[in-house]
Coordinates of C-alpha atoms in Angstrom, one line a residue:
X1 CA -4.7 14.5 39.3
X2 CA -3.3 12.9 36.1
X3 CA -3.9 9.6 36.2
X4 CA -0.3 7.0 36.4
X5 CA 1.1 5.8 33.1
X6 CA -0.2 2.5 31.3
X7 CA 2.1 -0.1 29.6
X8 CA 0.1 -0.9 26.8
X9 CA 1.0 -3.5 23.9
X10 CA -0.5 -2.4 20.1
X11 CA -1.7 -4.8 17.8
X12 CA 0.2 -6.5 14.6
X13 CA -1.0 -6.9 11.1
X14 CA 0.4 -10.9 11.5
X15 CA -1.6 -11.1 15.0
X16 CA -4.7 -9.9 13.5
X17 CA -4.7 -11.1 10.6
X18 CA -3.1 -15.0 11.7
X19 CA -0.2 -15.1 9.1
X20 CA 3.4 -14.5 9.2
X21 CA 5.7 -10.9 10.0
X22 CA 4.9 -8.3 8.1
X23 CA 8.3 -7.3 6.0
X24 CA 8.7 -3.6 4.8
X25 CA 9.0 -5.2 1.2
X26 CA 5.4 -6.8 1.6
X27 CA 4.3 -3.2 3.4
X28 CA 5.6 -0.9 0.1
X29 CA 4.1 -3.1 -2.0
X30 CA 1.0 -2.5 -0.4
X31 CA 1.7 0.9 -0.9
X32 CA 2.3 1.5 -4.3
X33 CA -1.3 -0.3 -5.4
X34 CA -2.8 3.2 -3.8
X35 CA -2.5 6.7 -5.0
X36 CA 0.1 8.9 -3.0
X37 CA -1.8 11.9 -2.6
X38 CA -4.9 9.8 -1.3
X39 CA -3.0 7.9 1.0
X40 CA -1.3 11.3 2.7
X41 CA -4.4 12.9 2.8
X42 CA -5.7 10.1 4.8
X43 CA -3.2 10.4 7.2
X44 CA -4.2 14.1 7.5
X45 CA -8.0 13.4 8.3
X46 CA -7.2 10.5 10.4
X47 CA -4.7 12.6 12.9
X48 CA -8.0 15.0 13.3
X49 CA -10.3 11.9 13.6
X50 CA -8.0 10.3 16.1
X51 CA -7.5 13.9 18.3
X52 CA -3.6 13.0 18.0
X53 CA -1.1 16.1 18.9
X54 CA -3.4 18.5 21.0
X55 CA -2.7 18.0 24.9
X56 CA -0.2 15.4 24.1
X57 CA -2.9 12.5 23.0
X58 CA -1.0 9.9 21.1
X59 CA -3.6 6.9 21.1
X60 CA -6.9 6.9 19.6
X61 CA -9.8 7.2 22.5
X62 CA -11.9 3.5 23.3
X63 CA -14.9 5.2 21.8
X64 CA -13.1 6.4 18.9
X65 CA -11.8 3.2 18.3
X66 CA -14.8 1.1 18.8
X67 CA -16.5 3.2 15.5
X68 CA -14.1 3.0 13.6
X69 CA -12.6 -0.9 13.3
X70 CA -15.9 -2.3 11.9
X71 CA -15.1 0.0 9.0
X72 CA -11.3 0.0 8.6
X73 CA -11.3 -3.9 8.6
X74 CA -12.9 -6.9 7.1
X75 CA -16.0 -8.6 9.5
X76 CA -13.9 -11.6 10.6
X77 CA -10.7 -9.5 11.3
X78 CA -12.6 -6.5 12.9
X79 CA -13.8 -9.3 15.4
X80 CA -10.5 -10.4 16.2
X81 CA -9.1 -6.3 16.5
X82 CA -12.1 -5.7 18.6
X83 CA -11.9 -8.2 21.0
X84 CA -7.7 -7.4 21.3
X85 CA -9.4 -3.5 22.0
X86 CA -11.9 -4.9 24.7
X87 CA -8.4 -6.6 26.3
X88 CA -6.5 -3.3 26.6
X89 CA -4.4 -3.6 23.2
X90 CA -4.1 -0.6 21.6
X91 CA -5.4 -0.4 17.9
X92 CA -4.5 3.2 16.7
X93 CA -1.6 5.3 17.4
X94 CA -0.1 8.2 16.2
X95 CA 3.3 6.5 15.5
X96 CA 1.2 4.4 12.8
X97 CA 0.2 7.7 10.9
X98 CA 3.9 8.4 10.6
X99 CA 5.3 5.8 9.6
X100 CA 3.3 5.6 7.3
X101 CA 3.4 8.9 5.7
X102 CA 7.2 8.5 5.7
X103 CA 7.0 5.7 3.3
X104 CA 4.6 7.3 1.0
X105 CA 6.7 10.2 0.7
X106 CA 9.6 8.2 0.1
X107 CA 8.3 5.9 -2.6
X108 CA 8.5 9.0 -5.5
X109 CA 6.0 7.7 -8.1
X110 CA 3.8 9.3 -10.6
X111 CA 0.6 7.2 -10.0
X112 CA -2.4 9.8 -10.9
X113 CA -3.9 6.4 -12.6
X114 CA -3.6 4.5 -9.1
X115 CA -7.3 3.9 -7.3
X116 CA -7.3 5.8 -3.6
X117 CA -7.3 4.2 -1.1
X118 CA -10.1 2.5 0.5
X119 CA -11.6 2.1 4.6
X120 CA -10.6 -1.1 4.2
X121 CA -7.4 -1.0 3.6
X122 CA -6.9 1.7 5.9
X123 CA -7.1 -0.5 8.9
X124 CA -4.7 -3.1 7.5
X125 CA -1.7 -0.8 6.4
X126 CA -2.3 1.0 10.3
X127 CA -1.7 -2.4 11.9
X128 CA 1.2 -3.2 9.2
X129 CA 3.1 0.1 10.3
X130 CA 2.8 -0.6 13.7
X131 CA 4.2 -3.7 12.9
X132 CA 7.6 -2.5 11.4
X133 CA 8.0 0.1 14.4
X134 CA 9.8 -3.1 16.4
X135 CA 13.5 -4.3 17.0
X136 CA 14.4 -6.6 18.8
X137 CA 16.4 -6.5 22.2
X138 CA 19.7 -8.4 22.8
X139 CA 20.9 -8.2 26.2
X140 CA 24.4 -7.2 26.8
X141 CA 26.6 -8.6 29.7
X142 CA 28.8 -5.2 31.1
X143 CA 26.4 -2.6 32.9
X144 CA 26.9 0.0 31.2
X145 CA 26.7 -1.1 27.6
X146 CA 23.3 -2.6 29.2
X147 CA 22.0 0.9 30.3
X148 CA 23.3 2.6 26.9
X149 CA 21.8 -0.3 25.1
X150 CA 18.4 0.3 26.8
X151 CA 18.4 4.0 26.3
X152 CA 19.6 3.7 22.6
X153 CA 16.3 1.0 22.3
X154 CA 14.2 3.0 24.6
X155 CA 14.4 6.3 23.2
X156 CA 13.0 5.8 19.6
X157 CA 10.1 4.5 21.3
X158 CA 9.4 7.5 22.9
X159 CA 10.3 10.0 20.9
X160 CA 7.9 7.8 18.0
X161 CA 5.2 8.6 20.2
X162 CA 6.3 11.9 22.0
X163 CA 4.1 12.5 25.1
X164 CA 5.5 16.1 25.5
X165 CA 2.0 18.3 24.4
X166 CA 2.4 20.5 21.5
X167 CA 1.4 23.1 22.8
X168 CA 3.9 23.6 25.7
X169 CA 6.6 22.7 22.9
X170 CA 5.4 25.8 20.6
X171 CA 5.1 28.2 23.6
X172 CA 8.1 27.4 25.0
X173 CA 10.1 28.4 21.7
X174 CA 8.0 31.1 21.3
X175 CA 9.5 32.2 25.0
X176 CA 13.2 31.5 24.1
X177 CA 12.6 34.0 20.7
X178 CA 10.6 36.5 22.5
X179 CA 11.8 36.7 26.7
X180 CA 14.7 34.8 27.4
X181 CA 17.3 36.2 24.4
X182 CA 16.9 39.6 25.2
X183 CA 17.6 39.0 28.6
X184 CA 20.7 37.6 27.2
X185 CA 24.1 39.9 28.4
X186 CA 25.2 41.7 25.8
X187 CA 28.2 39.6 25.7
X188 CA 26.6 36.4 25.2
X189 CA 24.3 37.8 22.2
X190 CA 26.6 36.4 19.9
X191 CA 23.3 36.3 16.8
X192 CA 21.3 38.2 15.6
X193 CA 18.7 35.6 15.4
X194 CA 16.1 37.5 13.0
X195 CA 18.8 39.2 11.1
X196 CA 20.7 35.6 10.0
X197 CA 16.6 33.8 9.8
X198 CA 15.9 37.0 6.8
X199 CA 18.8 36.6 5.6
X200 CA 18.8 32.8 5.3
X201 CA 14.7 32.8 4.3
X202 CA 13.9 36.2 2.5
X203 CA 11.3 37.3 4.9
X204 CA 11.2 38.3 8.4
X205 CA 11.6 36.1 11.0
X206 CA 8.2 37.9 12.8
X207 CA 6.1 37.1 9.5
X208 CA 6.9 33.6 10.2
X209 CA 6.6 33.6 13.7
X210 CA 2.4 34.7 12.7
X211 CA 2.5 32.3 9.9
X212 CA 3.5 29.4 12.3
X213 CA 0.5 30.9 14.8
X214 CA -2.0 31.0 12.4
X215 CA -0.9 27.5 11.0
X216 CA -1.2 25.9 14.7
X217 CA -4.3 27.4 15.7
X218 CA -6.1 26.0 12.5
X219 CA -4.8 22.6 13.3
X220 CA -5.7 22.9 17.0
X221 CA -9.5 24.3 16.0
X222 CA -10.1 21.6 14.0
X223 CA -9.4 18.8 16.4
X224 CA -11.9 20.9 18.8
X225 CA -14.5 20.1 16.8
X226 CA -13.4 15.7 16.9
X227 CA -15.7 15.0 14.0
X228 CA -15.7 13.4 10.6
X229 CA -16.9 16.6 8.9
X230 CA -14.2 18.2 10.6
X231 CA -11.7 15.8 9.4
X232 CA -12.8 15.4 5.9
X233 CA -12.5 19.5 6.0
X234 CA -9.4 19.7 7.4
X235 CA -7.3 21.2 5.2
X236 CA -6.0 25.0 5.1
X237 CA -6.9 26.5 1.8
X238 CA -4.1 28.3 0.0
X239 CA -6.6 31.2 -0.6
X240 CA -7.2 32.0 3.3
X241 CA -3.7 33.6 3.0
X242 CA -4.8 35.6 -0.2
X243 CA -5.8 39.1 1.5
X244 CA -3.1 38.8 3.8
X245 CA -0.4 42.1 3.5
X246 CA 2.2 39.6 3.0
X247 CA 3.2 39.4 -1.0
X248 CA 2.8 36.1 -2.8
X249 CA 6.2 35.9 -3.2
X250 CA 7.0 35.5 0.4
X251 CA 3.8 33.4 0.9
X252 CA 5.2 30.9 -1.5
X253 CA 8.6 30.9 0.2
X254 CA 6.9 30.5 3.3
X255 CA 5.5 27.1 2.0
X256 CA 8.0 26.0 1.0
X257 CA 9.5 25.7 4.6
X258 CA 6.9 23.7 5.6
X259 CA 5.5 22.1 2.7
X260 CA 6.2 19.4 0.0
X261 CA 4.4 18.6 -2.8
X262 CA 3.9 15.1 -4.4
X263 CA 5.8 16.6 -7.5
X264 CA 9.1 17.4 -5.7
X265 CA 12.0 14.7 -5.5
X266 CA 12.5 13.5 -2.0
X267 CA 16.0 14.9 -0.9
X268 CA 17.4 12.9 1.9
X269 CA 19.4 10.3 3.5
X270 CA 17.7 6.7 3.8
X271 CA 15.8 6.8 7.4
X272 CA 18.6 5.5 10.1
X273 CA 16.1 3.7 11.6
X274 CA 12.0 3.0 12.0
X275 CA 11.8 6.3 13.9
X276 CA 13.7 8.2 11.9
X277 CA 10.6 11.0 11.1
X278 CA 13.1 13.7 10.2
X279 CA 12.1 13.9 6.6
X280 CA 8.1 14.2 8.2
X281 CA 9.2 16.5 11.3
X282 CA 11.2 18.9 8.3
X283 CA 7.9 19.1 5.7
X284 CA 4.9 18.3 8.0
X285 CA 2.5 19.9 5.8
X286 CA 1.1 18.4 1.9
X287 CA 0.5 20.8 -0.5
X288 CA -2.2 19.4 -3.0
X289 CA -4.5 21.1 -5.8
X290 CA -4.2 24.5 -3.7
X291 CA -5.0 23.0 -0.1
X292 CA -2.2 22.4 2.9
X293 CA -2.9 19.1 4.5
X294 CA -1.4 19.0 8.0
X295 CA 0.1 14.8 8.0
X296 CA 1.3 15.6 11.7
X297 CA 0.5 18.2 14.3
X298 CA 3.2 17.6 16.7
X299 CA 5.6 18.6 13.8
X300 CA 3.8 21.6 12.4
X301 CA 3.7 23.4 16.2
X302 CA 7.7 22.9 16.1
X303 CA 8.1 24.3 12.9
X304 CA 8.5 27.6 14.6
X305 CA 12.2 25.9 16.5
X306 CA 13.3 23.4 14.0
X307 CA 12.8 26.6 11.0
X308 CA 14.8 28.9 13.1
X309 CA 17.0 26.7 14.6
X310 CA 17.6 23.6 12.7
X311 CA 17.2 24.9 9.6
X312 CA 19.6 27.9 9.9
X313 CA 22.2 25.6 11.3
X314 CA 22.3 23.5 8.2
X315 CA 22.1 26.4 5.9
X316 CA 25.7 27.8 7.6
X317 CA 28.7 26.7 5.5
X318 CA 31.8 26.5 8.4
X319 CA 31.7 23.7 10.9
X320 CA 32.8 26.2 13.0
X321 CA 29.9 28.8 12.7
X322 CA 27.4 25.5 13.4
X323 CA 29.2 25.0 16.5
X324 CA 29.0 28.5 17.3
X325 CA 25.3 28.4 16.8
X326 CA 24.5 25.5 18.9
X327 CA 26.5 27.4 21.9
X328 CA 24.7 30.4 21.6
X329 CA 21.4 27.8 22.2
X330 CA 23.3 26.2 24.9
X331 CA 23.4 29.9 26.9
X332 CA 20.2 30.5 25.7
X333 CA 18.4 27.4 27.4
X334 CA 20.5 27.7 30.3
X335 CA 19.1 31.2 31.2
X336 CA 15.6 29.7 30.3
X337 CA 16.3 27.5 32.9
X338 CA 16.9 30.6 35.0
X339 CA 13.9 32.2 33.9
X340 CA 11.4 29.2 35.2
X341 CA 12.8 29.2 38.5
X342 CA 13.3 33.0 38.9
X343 CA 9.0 33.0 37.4
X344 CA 7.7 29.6 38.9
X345 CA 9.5 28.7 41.8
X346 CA 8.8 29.4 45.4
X347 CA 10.5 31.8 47.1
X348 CA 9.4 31.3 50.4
X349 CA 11.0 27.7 50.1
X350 CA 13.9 28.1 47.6
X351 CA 16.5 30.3 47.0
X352 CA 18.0 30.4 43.4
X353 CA 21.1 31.4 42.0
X354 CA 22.5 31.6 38.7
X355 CA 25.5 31.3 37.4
X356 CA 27.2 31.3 40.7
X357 CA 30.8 32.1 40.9
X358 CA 33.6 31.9 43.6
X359 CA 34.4 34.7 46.2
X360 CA 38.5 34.0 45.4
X361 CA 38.0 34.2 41.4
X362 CA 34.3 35.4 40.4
X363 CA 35.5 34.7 36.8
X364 CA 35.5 31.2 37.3
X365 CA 31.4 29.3 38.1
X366 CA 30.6 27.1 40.5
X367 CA 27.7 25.4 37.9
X368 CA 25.1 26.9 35.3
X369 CA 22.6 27.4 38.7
X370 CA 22.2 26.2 42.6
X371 CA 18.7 26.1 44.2
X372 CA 18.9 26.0 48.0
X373 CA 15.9 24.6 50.2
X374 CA 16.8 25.1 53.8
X375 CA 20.8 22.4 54.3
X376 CA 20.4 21.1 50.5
X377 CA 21.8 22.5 47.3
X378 CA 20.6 21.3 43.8
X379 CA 23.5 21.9 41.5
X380 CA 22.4 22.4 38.0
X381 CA 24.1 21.8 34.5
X382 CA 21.8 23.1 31.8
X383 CA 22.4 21.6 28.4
X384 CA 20.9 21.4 25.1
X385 CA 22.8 17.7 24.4
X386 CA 21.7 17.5 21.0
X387 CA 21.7 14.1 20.2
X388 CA 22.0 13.3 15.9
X389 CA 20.2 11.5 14.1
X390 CA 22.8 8.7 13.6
X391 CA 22.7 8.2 16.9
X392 CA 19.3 8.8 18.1
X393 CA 17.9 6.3 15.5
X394 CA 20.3 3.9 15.2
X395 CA 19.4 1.5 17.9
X396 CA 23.4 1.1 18.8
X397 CA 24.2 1.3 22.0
X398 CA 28.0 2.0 21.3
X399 CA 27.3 5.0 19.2
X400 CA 24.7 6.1 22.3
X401 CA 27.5 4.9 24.7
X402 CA 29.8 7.5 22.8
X403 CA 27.6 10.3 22.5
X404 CA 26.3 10.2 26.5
X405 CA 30.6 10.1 27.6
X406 CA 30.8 12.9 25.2
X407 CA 28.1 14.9 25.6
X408 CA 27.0 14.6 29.2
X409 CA 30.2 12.8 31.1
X410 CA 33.7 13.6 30.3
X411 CA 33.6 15.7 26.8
X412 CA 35.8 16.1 24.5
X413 CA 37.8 19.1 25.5
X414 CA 37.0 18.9 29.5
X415 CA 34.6 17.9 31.7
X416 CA 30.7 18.0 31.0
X417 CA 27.9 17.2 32.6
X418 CA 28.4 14.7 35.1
X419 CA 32.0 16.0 35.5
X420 CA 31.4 19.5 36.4
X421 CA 28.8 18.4 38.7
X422 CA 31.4 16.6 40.3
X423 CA 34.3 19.2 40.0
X424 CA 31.6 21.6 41.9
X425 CA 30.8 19.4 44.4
X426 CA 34.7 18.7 45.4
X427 CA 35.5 22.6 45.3
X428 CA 32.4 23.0 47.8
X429 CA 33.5 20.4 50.0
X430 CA 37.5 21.5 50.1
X431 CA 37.9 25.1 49.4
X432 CA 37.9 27.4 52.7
X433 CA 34.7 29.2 53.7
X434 CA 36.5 32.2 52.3
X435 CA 36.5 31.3 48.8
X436 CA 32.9 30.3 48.5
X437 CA 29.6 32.8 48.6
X438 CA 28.0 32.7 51.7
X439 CA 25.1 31.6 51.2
X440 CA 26.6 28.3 50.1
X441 CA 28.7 27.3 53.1
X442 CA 26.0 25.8 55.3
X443 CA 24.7 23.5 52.9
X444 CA 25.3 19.9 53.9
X445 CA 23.4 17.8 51.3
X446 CA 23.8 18.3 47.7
X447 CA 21.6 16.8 44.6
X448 CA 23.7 16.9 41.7
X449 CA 21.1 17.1 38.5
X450 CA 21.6 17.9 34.8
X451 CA 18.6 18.8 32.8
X452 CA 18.2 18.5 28.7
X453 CA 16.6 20.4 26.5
X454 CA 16.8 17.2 24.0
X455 CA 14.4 14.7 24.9
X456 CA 17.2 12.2 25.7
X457 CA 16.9 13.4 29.4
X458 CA 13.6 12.2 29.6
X459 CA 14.4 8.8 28.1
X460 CA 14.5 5.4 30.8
X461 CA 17.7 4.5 32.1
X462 CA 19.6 7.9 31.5
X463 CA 19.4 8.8 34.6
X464 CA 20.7 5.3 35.8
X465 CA 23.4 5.8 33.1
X466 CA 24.9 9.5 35.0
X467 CA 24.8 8.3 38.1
X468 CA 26.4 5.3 37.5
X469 CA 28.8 7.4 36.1
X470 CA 29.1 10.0 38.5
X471 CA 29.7 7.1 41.4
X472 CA 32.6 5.3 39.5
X473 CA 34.2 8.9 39.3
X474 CA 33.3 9.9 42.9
X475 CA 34.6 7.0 43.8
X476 CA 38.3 7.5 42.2
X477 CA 38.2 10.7 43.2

């Protein structure tokens, strides 16, 4: 069985070290006495040293730890750091690695003449990142803006430190691209996915499917071998892809989807906030004297989604066609949805159906799907609710207030969400017999329940927020 959660607290630079709050002034001037290219590249090997990304594993391991503060820290701190370790403090974290990369990216200096960075200083600018991943909470006095401010504080934190494993988050992509759009009815196959990726890219969207495989199985072999030679030898060499049959001239495009180099000006708004990795989570890969260094493996194994999805969306020109886009997703996911309980779910116990309609007016659904276990019905609403990064980062719990009424309560047009659930659930409960299926009418308990494809639905309190929500309009109903 996997073993419950752990609230853990990580360890400050001030803490450690005894003197006052790191400020992100103090930390980039830290920064900038250290070559760029050294610093990234030691973000590289440490993600393989610390096994962060495969299975999910976010922290550094006790052993792992243990070796490794003597050397990343001065004697009398590394006692301290230790002793915080032996209490159940955590030391190193993935969330440290990006953070840090972010900056160095961001600073944009020439400094071939800097010295690289040293073991020592390694374990005070890991501590110093940690320390600038904080904000503090205000409480708020009406419920709601409570919840929205708790899911708008809550959510950085774990999305900074995802525990969703890679691997699950590549394949299940991989499924959307491969099974569940050409299940799609021909009348909701509103893209050509690989035509408009070609056309957007200059190579086949199947080339780059591979090229994503090939990129995640190198990172995921090398954190099988969870050794310093391993991580010292991490990086992919540009000449592996040499006697490939794809030309150099889509190779190099290729790269440049995933890669950045320390000569190319950082394009880009100012982070919205200190989990803002969207300038990491676009680029995830260094490209440096002819050798890809992978600065976060979480990233790289959603390359394949935010390439094909993400990245066509910004590259259409009419508001219009993006929203378009992001519908198509939206029926896509739902029939994923579909597709897990059609595959996974027991039949002997449950009986699911999509898209259900009514008897009276079969063009009008019930909800996206309703799974019925003996007298209960779980009413589904499937959506993608994409949640920006203005929002997502931004720590405001009016701009999250906003986005969950819009995206997942009332909408902007008509009901979402939480209102269709209801509208389903009153149409159930008043309509004759004769305009419902069958199989619905002796259902006595229902469980309304949206799911997410963002991570938002996974975030504390949002669930606390609908149904909040979903009483108050129950309630008036």
């Amino acid at each position: 069985m996997v073993p419950p959660p752990q609230l853990q607290t990580w360890v400050p630079w001030s803490e450690a070290a005894g003197v006052a709050r790191v400020t992100v002034e103090e930390f980039r001037d830290l920064l900038r006495k250290y070559r760029r290219s050294s610093l990234l590249i030691a973000c590289s090997r440490l993600s393989v040293l610390f096994n962060f990304g495969l299975e999910g594993d976010i922290t550094a391991g006790d052993d792992i730890t243990a070796q490794w503060i003597p050397a990343f820290f001065s004697p009398k701190i590394a006692q301290r750091v230790m002793l915080f370790a032996q209490h159940g403090r955590l030391i190193f974290f993935q969330a440290q690695l990006r953070y840090l990369a972010r900056e160095v990216i961001r600073l944009g200096t020439s400094d071939d003449d800097l010295p690289p960075v040293h073991d020592g200083a390694a374990g005070q600018l890991l501590l110093m990142a940690g320390e600038l991943l904080y904000r503090k909470y205000v409480t708020l006095d009406d419920p709601l803006d409570e919840m929205a401010n708790k899911i708008a504080t809550f959510l950085p934190f774990y999305e900074i430190d995802s525990v969703n494993a890679p691997t699950m988050q590549f394949l299940r992509f991989y499924t959307l691209l491969s099974v569940i759009i050409p299940r799609l009815p021909e009348h909701l196959r509103l893209y050509d996915v690989a035509a408009l990726f070609e056309e957007q890219f200059g190579f086949p969207l199947k080339e780059y499917c591979e090229f994503i495989f090939c990129f995640f199985m190198h990172a995921t072999t090398q954190r099988d071998k969870k050794s310093l030679e391993a991580a010292v030898d991490s990086a992919i060499g540009i000449g592996t892809f040499r006697y490939t049959s794809v030309s150099p001239e889509a190779l190099s495009r290729m790269f440049d989807t995933v890669c950045f180099t320390l000569d190319t000006p950082v394009e880009g708004k100012e982070p919205v906030g200190f989990a803002d990795f969207d300038l990491l989570r676009d680029r995830p890969y260094l490209r440096y004297q002819e050798e890809l260094f992978c600065l976060d493996y979480e990233f790289a194994a959603n390359k394949m989604e935010s390439g094909v999805l993400w990245r066509v969306l910004r590259k259409l020109k009419s508001e219009a066609d993006k929203t378009n886009y992001l519908s198509f997703w939206g029926y896509v996911f739902e029939y994923y949805v579909a597709w897990l309980f059609e595959e996974y779910a027991s039949t002997a116990e449950n009986r699911f159906y999509p898209s259900p309609t009514y008897t009276d007016d079969p063009s009008k659904q019930i909800c996206d799907a309703i799974i019925v276990c003996g007298s209960t019905g779980v009413l589904v609403e499937a959506k993608l609710a994409t949640c920006p990064s203005d929002v997502r980062y931004s720590g405001d719990y009016r701009k999250m207030r906003m986005f969950m009424e819009e995206r997942l309560v009332v909408g902007k047009k008509g009901p979402v969400g939480v209102g269709q659930l209801l509208n389903a659930i009153e149409n159930i409960t008043r309509l004759p017999p004769s305009a419902l299926p069958f199989w619905i009418r002796h259902i006595r308990k229902f469980i309304p329940l949206i799911l997410t494809k963002d991570d938002i639905g996974s975030s504390w309190v949002v669930n606390s927020y609908l149904n909040a929500r979903f009483q108050e309009a129950r309630k008036r109903a």
